[in-house]
PDB file of C-alpha atoms and ligand atoms in Angstrom:
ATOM      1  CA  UNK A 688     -13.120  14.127  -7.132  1.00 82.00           C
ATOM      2  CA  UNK A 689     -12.322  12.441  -4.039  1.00 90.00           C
ATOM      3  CA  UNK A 690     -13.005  14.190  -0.661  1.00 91.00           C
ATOM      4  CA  UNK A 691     -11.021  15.801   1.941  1.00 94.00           C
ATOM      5  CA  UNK A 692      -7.887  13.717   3.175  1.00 95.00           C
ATOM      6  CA  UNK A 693      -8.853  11.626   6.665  1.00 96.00           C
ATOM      7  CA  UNK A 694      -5.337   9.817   6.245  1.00 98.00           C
ATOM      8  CA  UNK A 695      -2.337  10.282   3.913  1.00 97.00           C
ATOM      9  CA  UNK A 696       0.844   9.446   3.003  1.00 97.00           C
ATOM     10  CA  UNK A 697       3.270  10.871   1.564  1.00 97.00           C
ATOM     11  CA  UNK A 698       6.523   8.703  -0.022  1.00 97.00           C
ATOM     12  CA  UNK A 699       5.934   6.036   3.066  1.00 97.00           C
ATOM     13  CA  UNK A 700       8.099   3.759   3.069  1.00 97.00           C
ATOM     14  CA  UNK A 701       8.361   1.158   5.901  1.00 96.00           C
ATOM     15  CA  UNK A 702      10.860  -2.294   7.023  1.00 94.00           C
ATOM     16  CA  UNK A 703      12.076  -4.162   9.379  1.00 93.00           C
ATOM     17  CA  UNK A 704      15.222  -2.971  10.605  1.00 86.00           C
ATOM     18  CA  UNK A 705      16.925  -2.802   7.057  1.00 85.00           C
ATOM     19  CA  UNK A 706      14.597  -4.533   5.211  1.00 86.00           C
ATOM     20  CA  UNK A 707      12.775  -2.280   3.368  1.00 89.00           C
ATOM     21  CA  UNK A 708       9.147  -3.679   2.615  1.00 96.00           C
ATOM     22  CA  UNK A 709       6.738  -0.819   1.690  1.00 97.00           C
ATOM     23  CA  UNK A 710       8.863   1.910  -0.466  1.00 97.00           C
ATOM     24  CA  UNK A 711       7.447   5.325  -1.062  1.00 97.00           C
ATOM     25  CA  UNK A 712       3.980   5.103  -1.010  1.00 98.00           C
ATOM     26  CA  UNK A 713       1.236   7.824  -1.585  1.00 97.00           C
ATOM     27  CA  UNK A 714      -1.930   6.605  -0.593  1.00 97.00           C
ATOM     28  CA  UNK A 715      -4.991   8.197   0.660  1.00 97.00           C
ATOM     29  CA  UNK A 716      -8.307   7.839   2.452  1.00 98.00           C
ATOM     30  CA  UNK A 717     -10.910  10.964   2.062  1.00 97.00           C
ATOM     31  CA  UNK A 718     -13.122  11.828   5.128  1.00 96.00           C
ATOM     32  CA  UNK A 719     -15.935   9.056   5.252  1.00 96.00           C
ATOM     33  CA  UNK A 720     -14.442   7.019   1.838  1.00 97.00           C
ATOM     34  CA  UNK A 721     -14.015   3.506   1.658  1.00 98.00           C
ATOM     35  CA  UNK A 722     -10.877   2.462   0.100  1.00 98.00           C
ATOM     36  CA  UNK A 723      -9.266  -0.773  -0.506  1.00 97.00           C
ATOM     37  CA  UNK A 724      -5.257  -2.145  -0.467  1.00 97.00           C
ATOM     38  CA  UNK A 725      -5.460  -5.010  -2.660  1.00 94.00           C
ATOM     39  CA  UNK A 726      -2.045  -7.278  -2.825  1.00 92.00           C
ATOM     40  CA  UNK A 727      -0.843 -10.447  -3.298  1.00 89.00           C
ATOM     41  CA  UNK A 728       0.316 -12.229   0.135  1.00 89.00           C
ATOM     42  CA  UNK A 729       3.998 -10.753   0.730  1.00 92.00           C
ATOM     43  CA  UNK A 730       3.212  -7.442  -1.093  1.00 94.00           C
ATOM     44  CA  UNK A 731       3.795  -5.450   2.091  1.00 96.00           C
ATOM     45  CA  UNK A 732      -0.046  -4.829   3.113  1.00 96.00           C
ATOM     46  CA  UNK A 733       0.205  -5.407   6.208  1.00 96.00           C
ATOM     47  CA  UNK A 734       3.530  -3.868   6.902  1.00 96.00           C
ATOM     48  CA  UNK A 735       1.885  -0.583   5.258  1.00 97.00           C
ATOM     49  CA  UNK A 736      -0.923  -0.538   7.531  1.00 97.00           C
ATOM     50  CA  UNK A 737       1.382  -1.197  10.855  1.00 95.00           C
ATOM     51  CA  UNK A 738       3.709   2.123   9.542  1.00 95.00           C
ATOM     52  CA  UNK A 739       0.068   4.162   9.223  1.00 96.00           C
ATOM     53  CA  UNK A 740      -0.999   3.166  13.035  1.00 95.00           C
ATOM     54  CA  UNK A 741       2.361   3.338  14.207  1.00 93.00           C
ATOM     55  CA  UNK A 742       2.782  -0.114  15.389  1.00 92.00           C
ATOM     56  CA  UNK A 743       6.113   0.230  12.912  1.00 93.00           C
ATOM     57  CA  UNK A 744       8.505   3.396  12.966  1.00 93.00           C
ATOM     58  CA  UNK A 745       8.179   4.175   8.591  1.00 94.00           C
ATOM     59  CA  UNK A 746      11.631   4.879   7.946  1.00 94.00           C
ATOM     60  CA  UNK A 747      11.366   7.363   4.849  1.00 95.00           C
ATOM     61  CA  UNK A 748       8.216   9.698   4.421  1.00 96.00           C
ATOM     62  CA  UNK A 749       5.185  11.002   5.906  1.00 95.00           C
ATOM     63  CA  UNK A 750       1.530   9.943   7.589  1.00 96.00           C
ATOM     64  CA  UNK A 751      -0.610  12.739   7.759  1.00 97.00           C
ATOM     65  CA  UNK A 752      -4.084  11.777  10.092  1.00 96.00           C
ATOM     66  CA  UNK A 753      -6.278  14.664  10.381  1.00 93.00           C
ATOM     67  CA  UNK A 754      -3.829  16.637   8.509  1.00 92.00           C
ATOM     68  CA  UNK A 755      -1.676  16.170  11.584  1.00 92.00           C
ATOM     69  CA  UNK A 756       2.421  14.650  10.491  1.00 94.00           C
ATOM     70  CA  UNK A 757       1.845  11.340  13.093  1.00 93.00           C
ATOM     71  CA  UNK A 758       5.435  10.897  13.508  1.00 88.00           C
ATOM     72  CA  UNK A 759       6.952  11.171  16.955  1.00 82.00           C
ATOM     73  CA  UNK A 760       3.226  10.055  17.660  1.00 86.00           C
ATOM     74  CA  UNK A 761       2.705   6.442  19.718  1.00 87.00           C
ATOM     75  CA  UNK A 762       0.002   4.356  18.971  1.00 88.00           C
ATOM     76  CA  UNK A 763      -1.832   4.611  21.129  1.00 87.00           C
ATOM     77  CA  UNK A 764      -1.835   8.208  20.578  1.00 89.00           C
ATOM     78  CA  UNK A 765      -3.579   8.045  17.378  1.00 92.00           C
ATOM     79  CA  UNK A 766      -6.263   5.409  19.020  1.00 91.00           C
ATOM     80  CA  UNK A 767      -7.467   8.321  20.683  1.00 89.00           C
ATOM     81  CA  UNK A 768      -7.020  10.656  18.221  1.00 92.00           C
ATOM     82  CA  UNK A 769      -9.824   8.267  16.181  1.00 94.00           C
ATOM     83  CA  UNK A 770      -7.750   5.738  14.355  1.00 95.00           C
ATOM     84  CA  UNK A 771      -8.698   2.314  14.591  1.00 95.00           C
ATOM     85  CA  UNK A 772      -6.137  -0.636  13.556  1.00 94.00           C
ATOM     86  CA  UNK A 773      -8.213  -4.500  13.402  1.00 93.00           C
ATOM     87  CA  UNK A 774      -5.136  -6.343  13.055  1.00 88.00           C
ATOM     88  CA  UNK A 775      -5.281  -9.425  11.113  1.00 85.00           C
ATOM     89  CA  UNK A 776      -5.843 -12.634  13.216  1.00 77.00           C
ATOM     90  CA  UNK A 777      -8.638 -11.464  15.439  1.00 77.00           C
ATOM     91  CA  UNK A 778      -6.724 -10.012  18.055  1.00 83.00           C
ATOM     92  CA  UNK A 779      -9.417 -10.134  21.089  1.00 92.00           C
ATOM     93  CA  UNK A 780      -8.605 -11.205  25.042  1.00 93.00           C
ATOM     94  CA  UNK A 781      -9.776 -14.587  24.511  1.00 94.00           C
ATOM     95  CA  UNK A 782     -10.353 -15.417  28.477  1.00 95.00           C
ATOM     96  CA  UNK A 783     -12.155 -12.271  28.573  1.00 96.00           C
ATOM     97  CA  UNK A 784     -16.351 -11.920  28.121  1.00 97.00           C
ATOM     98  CA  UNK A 785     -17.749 -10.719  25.077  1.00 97.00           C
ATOM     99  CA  UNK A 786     -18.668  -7.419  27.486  1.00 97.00           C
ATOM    100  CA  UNK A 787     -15.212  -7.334  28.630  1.00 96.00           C
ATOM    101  CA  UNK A 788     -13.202  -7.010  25.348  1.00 96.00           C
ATOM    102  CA  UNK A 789     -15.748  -4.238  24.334  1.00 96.00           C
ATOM    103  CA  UNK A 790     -14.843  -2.694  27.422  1.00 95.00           C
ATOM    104  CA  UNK A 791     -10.865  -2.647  27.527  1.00 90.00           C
ATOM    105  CA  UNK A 792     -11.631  -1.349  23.787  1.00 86.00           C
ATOM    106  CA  UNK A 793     -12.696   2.079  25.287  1.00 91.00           C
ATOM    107  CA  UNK A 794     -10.593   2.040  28.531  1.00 83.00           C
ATOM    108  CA  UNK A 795      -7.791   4.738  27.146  1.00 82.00           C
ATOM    109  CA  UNK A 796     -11.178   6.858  26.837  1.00 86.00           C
ATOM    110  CA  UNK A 797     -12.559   8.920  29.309  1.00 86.00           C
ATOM    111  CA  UNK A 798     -15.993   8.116  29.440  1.00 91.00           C
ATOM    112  CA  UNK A 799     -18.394   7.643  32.268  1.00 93.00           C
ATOM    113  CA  UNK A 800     -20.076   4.167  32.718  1.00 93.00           C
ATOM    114  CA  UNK A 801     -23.278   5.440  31.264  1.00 95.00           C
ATOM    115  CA  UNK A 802     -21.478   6.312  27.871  1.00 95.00           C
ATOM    116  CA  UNK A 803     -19.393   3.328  27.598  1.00 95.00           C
ATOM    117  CA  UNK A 804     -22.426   1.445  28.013  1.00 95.00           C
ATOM    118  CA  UNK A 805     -24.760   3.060  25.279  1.00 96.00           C
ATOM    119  CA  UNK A 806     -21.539   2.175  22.983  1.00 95.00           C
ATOM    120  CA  UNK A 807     -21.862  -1.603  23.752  1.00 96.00           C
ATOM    121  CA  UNK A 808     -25.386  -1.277  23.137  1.00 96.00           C
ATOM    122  CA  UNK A 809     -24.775   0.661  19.588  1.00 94.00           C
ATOM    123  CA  UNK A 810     -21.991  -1.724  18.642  1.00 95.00           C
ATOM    124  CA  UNK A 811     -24.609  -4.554  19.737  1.00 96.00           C
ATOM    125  CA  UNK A 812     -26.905  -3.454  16.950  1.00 93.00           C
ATOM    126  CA  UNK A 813     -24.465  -3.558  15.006  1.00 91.00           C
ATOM    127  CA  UNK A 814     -23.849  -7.082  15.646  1.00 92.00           C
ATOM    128  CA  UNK A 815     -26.583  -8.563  17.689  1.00 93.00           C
ATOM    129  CA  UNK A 816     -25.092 -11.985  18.212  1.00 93.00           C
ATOM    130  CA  UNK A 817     -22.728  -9.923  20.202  1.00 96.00           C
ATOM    131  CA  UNK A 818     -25.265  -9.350  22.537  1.00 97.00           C
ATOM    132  CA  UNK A 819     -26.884 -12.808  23.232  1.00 97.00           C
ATOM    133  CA  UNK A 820     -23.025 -14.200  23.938  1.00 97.00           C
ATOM    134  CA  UNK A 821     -22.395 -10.397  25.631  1.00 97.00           C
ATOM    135  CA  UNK A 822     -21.475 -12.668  28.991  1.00 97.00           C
ATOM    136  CA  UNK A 823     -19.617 -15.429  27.692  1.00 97.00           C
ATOM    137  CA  UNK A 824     -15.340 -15.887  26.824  1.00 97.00           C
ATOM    138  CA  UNK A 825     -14.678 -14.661  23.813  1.00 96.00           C
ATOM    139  CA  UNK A 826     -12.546 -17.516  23.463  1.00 95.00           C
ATOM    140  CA  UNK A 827     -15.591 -19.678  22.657  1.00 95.00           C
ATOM    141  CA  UNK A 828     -16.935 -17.820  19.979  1.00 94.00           C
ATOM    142  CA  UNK A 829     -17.030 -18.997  16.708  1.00 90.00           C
ATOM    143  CA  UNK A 830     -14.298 -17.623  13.984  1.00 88.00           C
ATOM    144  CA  UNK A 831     -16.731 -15.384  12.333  1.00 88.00           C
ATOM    145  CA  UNK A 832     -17.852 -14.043  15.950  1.00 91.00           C
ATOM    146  CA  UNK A 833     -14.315 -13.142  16.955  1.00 92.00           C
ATOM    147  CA  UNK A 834     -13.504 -11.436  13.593  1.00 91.00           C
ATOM    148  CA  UNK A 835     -17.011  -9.373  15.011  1.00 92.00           C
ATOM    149  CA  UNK A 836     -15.580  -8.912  18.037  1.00 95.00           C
ATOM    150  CA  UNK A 837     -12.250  -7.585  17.103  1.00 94.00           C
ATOM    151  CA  UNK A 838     -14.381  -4.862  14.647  1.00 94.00           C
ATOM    152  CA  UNK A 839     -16.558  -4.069  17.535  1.00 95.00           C
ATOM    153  CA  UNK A 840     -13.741  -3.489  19.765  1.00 94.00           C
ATOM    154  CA  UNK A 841     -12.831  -0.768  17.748  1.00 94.00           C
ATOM    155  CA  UNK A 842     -15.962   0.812  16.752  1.00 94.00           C
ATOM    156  CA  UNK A 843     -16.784   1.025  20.711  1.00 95.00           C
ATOM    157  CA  UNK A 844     -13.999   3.892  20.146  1.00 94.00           C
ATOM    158  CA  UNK A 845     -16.116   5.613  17.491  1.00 94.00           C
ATOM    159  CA  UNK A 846     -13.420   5.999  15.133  1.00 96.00           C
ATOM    160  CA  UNK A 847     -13.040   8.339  11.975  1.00 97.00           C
ATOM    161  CA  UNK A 848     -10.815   5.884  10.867  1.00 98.00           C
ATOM    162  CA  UNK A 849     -10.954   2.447  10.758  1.00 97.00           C
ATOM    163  CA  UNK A 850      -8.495   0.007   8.868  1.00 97.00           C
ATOM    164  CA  UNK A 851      -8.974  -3.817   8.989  1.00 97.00           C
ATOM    165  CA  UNK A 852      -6.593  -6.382   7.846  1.00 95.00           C
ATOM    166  CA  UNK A 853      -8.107  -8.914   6.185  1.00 94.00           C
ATOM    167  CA  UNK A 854     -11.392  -9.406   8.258  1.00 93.00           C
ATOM    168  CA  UNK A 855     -12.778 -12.083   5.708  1.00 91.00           C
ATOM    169  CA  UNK A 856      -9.754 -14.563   6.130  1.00 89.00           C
ATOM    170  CA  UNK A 857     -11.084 -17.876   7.257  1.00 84.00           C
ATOM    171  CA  UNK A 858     -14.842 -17.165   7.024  1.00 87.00           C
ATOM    172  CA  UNK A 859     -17.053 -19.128   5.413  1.00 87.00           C
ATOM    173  CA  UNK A 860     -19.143 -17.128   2.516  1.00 90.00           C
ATOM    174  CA  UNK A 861     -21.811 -15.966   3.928  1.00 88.00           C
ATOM    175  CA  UNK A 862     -20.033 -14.887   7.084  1.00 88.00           C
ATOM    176  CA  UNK A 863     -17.594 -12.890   4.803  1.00 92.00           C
ATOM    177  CA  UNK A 864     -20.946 -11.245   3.007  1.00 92.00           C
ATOM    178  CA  UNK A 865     -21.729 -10.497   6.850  1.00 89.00           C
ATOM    179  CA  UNK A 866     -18.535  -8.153   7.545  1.00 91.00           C
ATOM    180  CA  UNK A 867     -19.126  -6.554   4.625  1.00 94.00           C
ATOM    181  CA  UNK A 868     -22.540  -5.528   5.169  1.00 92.00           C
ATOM    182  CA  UNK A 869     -21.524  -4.199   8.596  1.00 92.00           C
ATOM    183  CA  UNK A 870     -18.719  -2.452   7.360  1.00 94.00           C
ATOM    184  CA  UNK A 871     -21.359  -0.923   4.743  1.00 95.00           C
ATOM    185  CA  UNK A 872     -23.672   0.228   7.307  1.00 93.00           C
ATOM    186  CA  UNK A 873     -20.164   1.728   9.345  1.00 93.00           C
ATOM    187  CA  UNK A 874     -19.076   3.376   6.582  1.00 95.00           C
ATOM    188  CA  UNK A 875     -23.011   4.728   6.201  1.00 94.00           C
ATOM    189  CA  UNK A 876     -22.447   6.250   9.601  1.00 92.00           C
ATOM    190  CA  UNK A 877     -19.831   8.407   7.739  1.00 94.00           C
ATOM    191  CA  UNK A 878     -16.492   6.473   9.254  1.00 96.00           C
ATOM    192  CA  UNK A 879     -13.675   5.914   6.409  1.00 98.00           C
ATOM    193  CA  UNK A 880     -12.266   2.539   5.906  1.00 98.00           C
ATOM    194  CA  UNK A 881      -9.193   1.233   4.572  1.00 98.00           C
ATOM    195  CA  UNK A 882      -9.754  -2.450   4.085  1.00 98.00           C
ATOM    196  CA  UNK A 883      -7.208  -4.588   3.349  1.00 97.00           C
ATOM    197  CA  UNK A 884      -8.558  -7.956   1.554  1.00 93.00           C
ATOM    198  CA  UNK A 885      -7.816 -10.684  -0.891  1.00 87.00           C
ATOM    199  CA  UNK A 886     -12.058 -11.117  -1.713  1.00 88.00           C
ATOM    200  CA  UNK A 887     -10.992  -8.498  -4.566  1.00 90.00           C
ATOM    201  CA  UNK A 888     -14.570  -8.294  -6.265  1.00 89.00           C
ATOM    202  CA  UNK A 889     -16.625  -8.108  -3.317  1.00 93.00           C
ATOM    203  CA  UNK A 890     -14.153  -5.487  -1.908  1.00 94.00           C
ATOM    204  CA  UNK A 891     -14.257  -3.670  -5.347  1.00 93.00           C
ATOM    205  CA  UNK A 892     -18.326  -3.126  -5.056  1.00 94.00           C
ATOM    206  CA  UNK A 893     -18.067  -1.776  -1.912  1.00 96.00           C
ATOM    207  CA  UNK A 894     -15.335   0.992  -1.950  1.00 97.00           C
ATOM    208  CA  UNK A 895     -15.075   3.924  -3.702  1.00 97.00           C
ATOM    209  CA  UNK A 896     -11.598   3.963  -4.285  1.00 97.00           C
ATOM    210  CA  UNK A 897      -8.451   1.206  -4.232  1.00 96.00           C
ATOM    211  CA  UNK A 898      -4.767   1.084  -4.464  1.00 96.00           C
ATOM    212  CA  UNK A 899      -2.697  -2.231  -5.518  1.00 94.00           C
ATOM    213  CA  UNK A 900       0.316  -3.231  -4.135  1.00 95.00           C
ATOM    214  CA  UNK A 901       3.298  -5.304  -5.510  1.00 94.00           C
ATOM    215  CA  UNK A 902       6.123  -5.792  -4.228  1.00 95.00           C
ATOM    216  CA  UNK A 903       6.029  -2.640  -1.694  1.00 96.00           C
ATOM    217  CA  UNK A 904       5.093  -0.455  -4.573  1.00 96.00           C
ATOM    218  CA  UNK A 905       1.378   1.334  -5.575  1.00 96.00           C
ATOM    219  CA  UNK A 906       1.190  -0.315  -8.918  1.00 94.00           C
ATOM    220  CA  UNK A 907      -2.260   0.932  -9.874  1.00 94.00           C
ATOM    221  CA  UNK A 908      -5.049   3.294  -7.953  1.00 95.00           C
ATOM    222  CA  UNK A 909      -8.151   4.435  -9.171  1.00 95.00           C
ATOM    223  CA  UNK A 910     -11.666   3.912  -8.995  1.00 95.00           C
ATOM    224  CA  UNK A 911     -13.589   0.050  -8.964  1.00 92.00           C
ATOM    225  CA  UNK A 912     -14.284   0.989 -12.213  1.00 90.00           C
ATOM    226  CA  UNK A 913     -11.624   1.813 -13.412  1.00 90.00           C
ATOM    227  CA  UNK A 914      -9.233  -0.953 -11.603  1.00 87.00           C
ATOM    228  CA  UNK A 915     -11.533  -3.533 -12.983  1.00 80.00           C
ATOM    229  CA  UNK A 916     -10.528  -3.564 -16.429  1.00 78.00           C
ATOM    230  CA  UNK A 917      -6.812  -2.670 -15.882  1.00 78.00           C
ATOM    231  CA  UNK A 918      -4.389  -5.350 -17.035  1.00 77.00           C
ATOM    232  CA  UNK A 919      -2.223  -4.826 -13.895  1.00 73.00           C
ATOM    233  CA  UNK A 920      -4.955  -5.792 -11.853  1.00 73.00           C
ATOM    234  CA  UNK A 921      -6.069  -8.793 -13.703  1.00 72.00           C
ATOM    235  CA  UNK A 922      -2.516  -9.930 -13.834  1.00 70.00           C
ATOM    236  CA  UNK A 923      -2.095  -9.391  -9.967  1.00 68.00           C
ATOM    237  CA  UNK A 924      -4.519 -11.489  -9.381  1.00 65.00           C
ATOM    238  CA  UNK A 925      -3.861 -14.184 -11.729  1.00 46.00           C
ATOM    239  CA  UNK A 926      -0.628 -14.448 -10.232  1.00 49.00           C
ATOM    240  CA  UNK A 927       1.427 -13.515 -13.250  1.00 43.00           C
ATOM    241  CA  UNK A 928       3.053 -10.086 -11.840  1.00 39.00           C
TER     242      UNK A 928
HETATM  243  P1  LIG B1613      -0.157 -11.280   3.634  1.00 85.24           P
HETATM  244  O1  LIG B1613      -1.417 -11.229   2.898  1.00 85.24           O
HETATM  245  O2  LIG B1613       0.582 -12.579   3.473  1.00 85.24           O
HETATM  246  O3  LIG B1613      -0.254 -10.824   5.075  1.00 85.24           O
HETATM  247  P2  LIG B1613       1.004  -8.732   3.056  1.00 85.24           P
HETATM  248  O4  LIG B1613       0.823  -8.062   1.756  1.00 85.24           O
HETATM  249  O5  LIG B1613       0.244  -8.222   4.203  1.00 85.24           O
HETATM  250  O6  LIG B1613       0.813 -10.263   2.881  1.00 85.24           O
HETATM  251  P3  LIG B1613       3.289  -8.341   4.697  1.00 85.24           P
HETATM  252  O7  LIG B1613       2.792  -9.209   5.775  1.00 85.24           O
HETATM  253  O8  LIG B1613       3.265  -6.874   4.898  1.00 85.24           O
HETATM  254  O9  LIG B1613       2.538  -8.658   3.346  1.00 85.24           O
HETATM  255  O10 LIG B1613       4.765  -8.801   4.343  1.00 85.24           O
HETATM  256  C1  LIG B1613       5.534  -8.171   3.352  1.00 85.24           C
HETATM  257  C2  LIG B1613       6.972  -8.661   3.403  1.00 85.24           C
HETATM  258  O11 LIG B1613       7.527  -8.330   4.654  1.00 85.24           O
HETATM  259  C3  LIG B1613       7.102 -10.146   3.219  1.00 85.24           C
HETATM  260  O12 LIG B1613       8.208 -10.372   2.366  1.00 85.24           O
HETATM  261  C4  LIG B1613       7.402 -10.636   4.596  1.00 85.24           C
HETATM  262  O13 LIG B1613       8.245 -11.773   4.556  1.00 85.24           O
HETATM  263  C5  LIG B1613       8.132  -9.476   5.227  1.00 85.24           C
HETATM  264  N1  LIG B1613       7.905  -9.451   6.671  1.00 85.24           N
HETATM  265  C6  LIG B1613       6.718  -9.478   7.310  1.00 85.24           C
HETATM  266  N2  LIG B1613       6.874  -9.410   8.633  1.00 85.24           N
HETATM  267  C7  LIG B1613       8.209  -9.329   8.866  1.00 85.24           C
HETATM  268  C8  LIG B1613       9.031  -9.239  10.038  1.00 85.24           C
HETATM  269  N3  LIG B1613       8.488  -9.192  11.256  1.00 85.24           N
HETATM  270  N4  LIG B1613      10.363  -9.191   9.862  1.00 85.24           N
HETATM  271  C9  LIG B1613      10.918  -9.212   8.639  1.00 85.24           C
HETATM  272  N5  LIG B1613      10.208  -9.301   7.491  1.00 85.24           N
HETATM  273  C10 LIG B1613       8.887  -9.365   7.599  1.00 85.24           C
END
């Protein structure tokens, strides 16, 4: 049995203007679970993760965070509320320092300078190399130590939730086993992540739980286990859907 909800839907469905992408969707993520939203490019991924943060209005159906019905809710509403959204791309201020981006990641938060700074120093344990370029542009980082970046920028917030688009995209193999191991040890800390991501075995051993999307629709859900010998899933992936 899967625990308490952190985050669920309930017949989401989400466009642009009248296109609709994401149609009636039920997904969940329990209170410190990792789950995953597998998909082929175009299935509507990333358009369902926009409607849960509220970057796009859903137009049919429900988001539930905390148990709380989000809409009417802005964005940046639920930031504070303890969602966190890593957009794919690495969205980080690029002409900003290392120090800097961490910073304008907590500055909706009221905390005193003492507390913002023992959350750079926890995120910077968390990614140490973070620390040694702490005073440099984040526009000179390498593409793996953006893609930190952006995840540090919103663990500074000490989520309960954190969803990441794609972090892996672009990263060499070893940087890729590198976000995962961080988001192992976040999840450790009892966060829940919903982790969108096209490395589909190396996402499969680390969450508990997964959902696949095609075409806008939940196609299959269940465990690692039991998503790893489903025919819907092998065919997804061998592009034959
Ligand atoms: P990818 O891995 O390529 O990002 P995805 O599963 O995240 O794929 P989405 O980016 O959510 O898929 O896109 C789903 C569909 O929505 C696609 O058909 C895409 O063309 C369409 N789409 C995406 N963004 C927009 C937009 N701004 N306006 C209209 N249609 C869009």
């Amino acid at each position: 049995s899967r625990p308490a909800a952190a985050l669920q839907t309930v017949d989401l469905s989400v466009g642009y203007g009248p296109v609709a992408v994401v149609q009636r969707v039920a997904l969940q993520v329990g209170k410190g679970e990792a789950v995953a939203l597998l998909g082929a490019n175009g299935a509507g991924k990333s358009t369902l993760l926009k409607g849960l943060s509220g970057l796009l209005k859903p137009s049919a159906g429900k988001v539930l965070f905390g148990g709380v019905e989000t809409q009417g809710l802005a964005a940046e509403a639920l930031v504070t509320r303890g969602m966190a959204h890593v957009a794919e791309g690495r969205r980080i201020f690029r002409r900003e320092t290392v120090l800097d981006n961490l910073l304008l990641g907590m500055y909706r938060l009221k905390l005193s300078p003492g507390e913002r700074d023992s959350r750079c120093e926890e995120v910077f344990t968390l990614f140490p190399v973070l620390k040694q370029k702490a005073g440099l542009l984040a526009g000179g980082l390498s593409g793996g130590q953006q893609q930190m970046l952006a995840i540090a920028q919103a663990l500074v917030r000490k989520p309960s939730l954190v969803m990441l688009d794609e972090p892996s995209v672009g990263l060499a193999p070893n940087l890729v086993e590198e976000v995962f191991r961080t988001l192992e040890t976040v999840r450790a800390q009892g966060v829940a992540v919903l982790l969108v991501e096209q490395v589909v075995e190396r996402t499969l051993e680390f969450v508990d739980y997964a959902y696949l999307l095609q075409n806008g629709r939940v196609t299959a859900t269940g465990t690692p286990a039991e998503l790893a010998g489903s025919d819907v899933v092998q065919r997804a992936y061998l592009g034959e859907a």
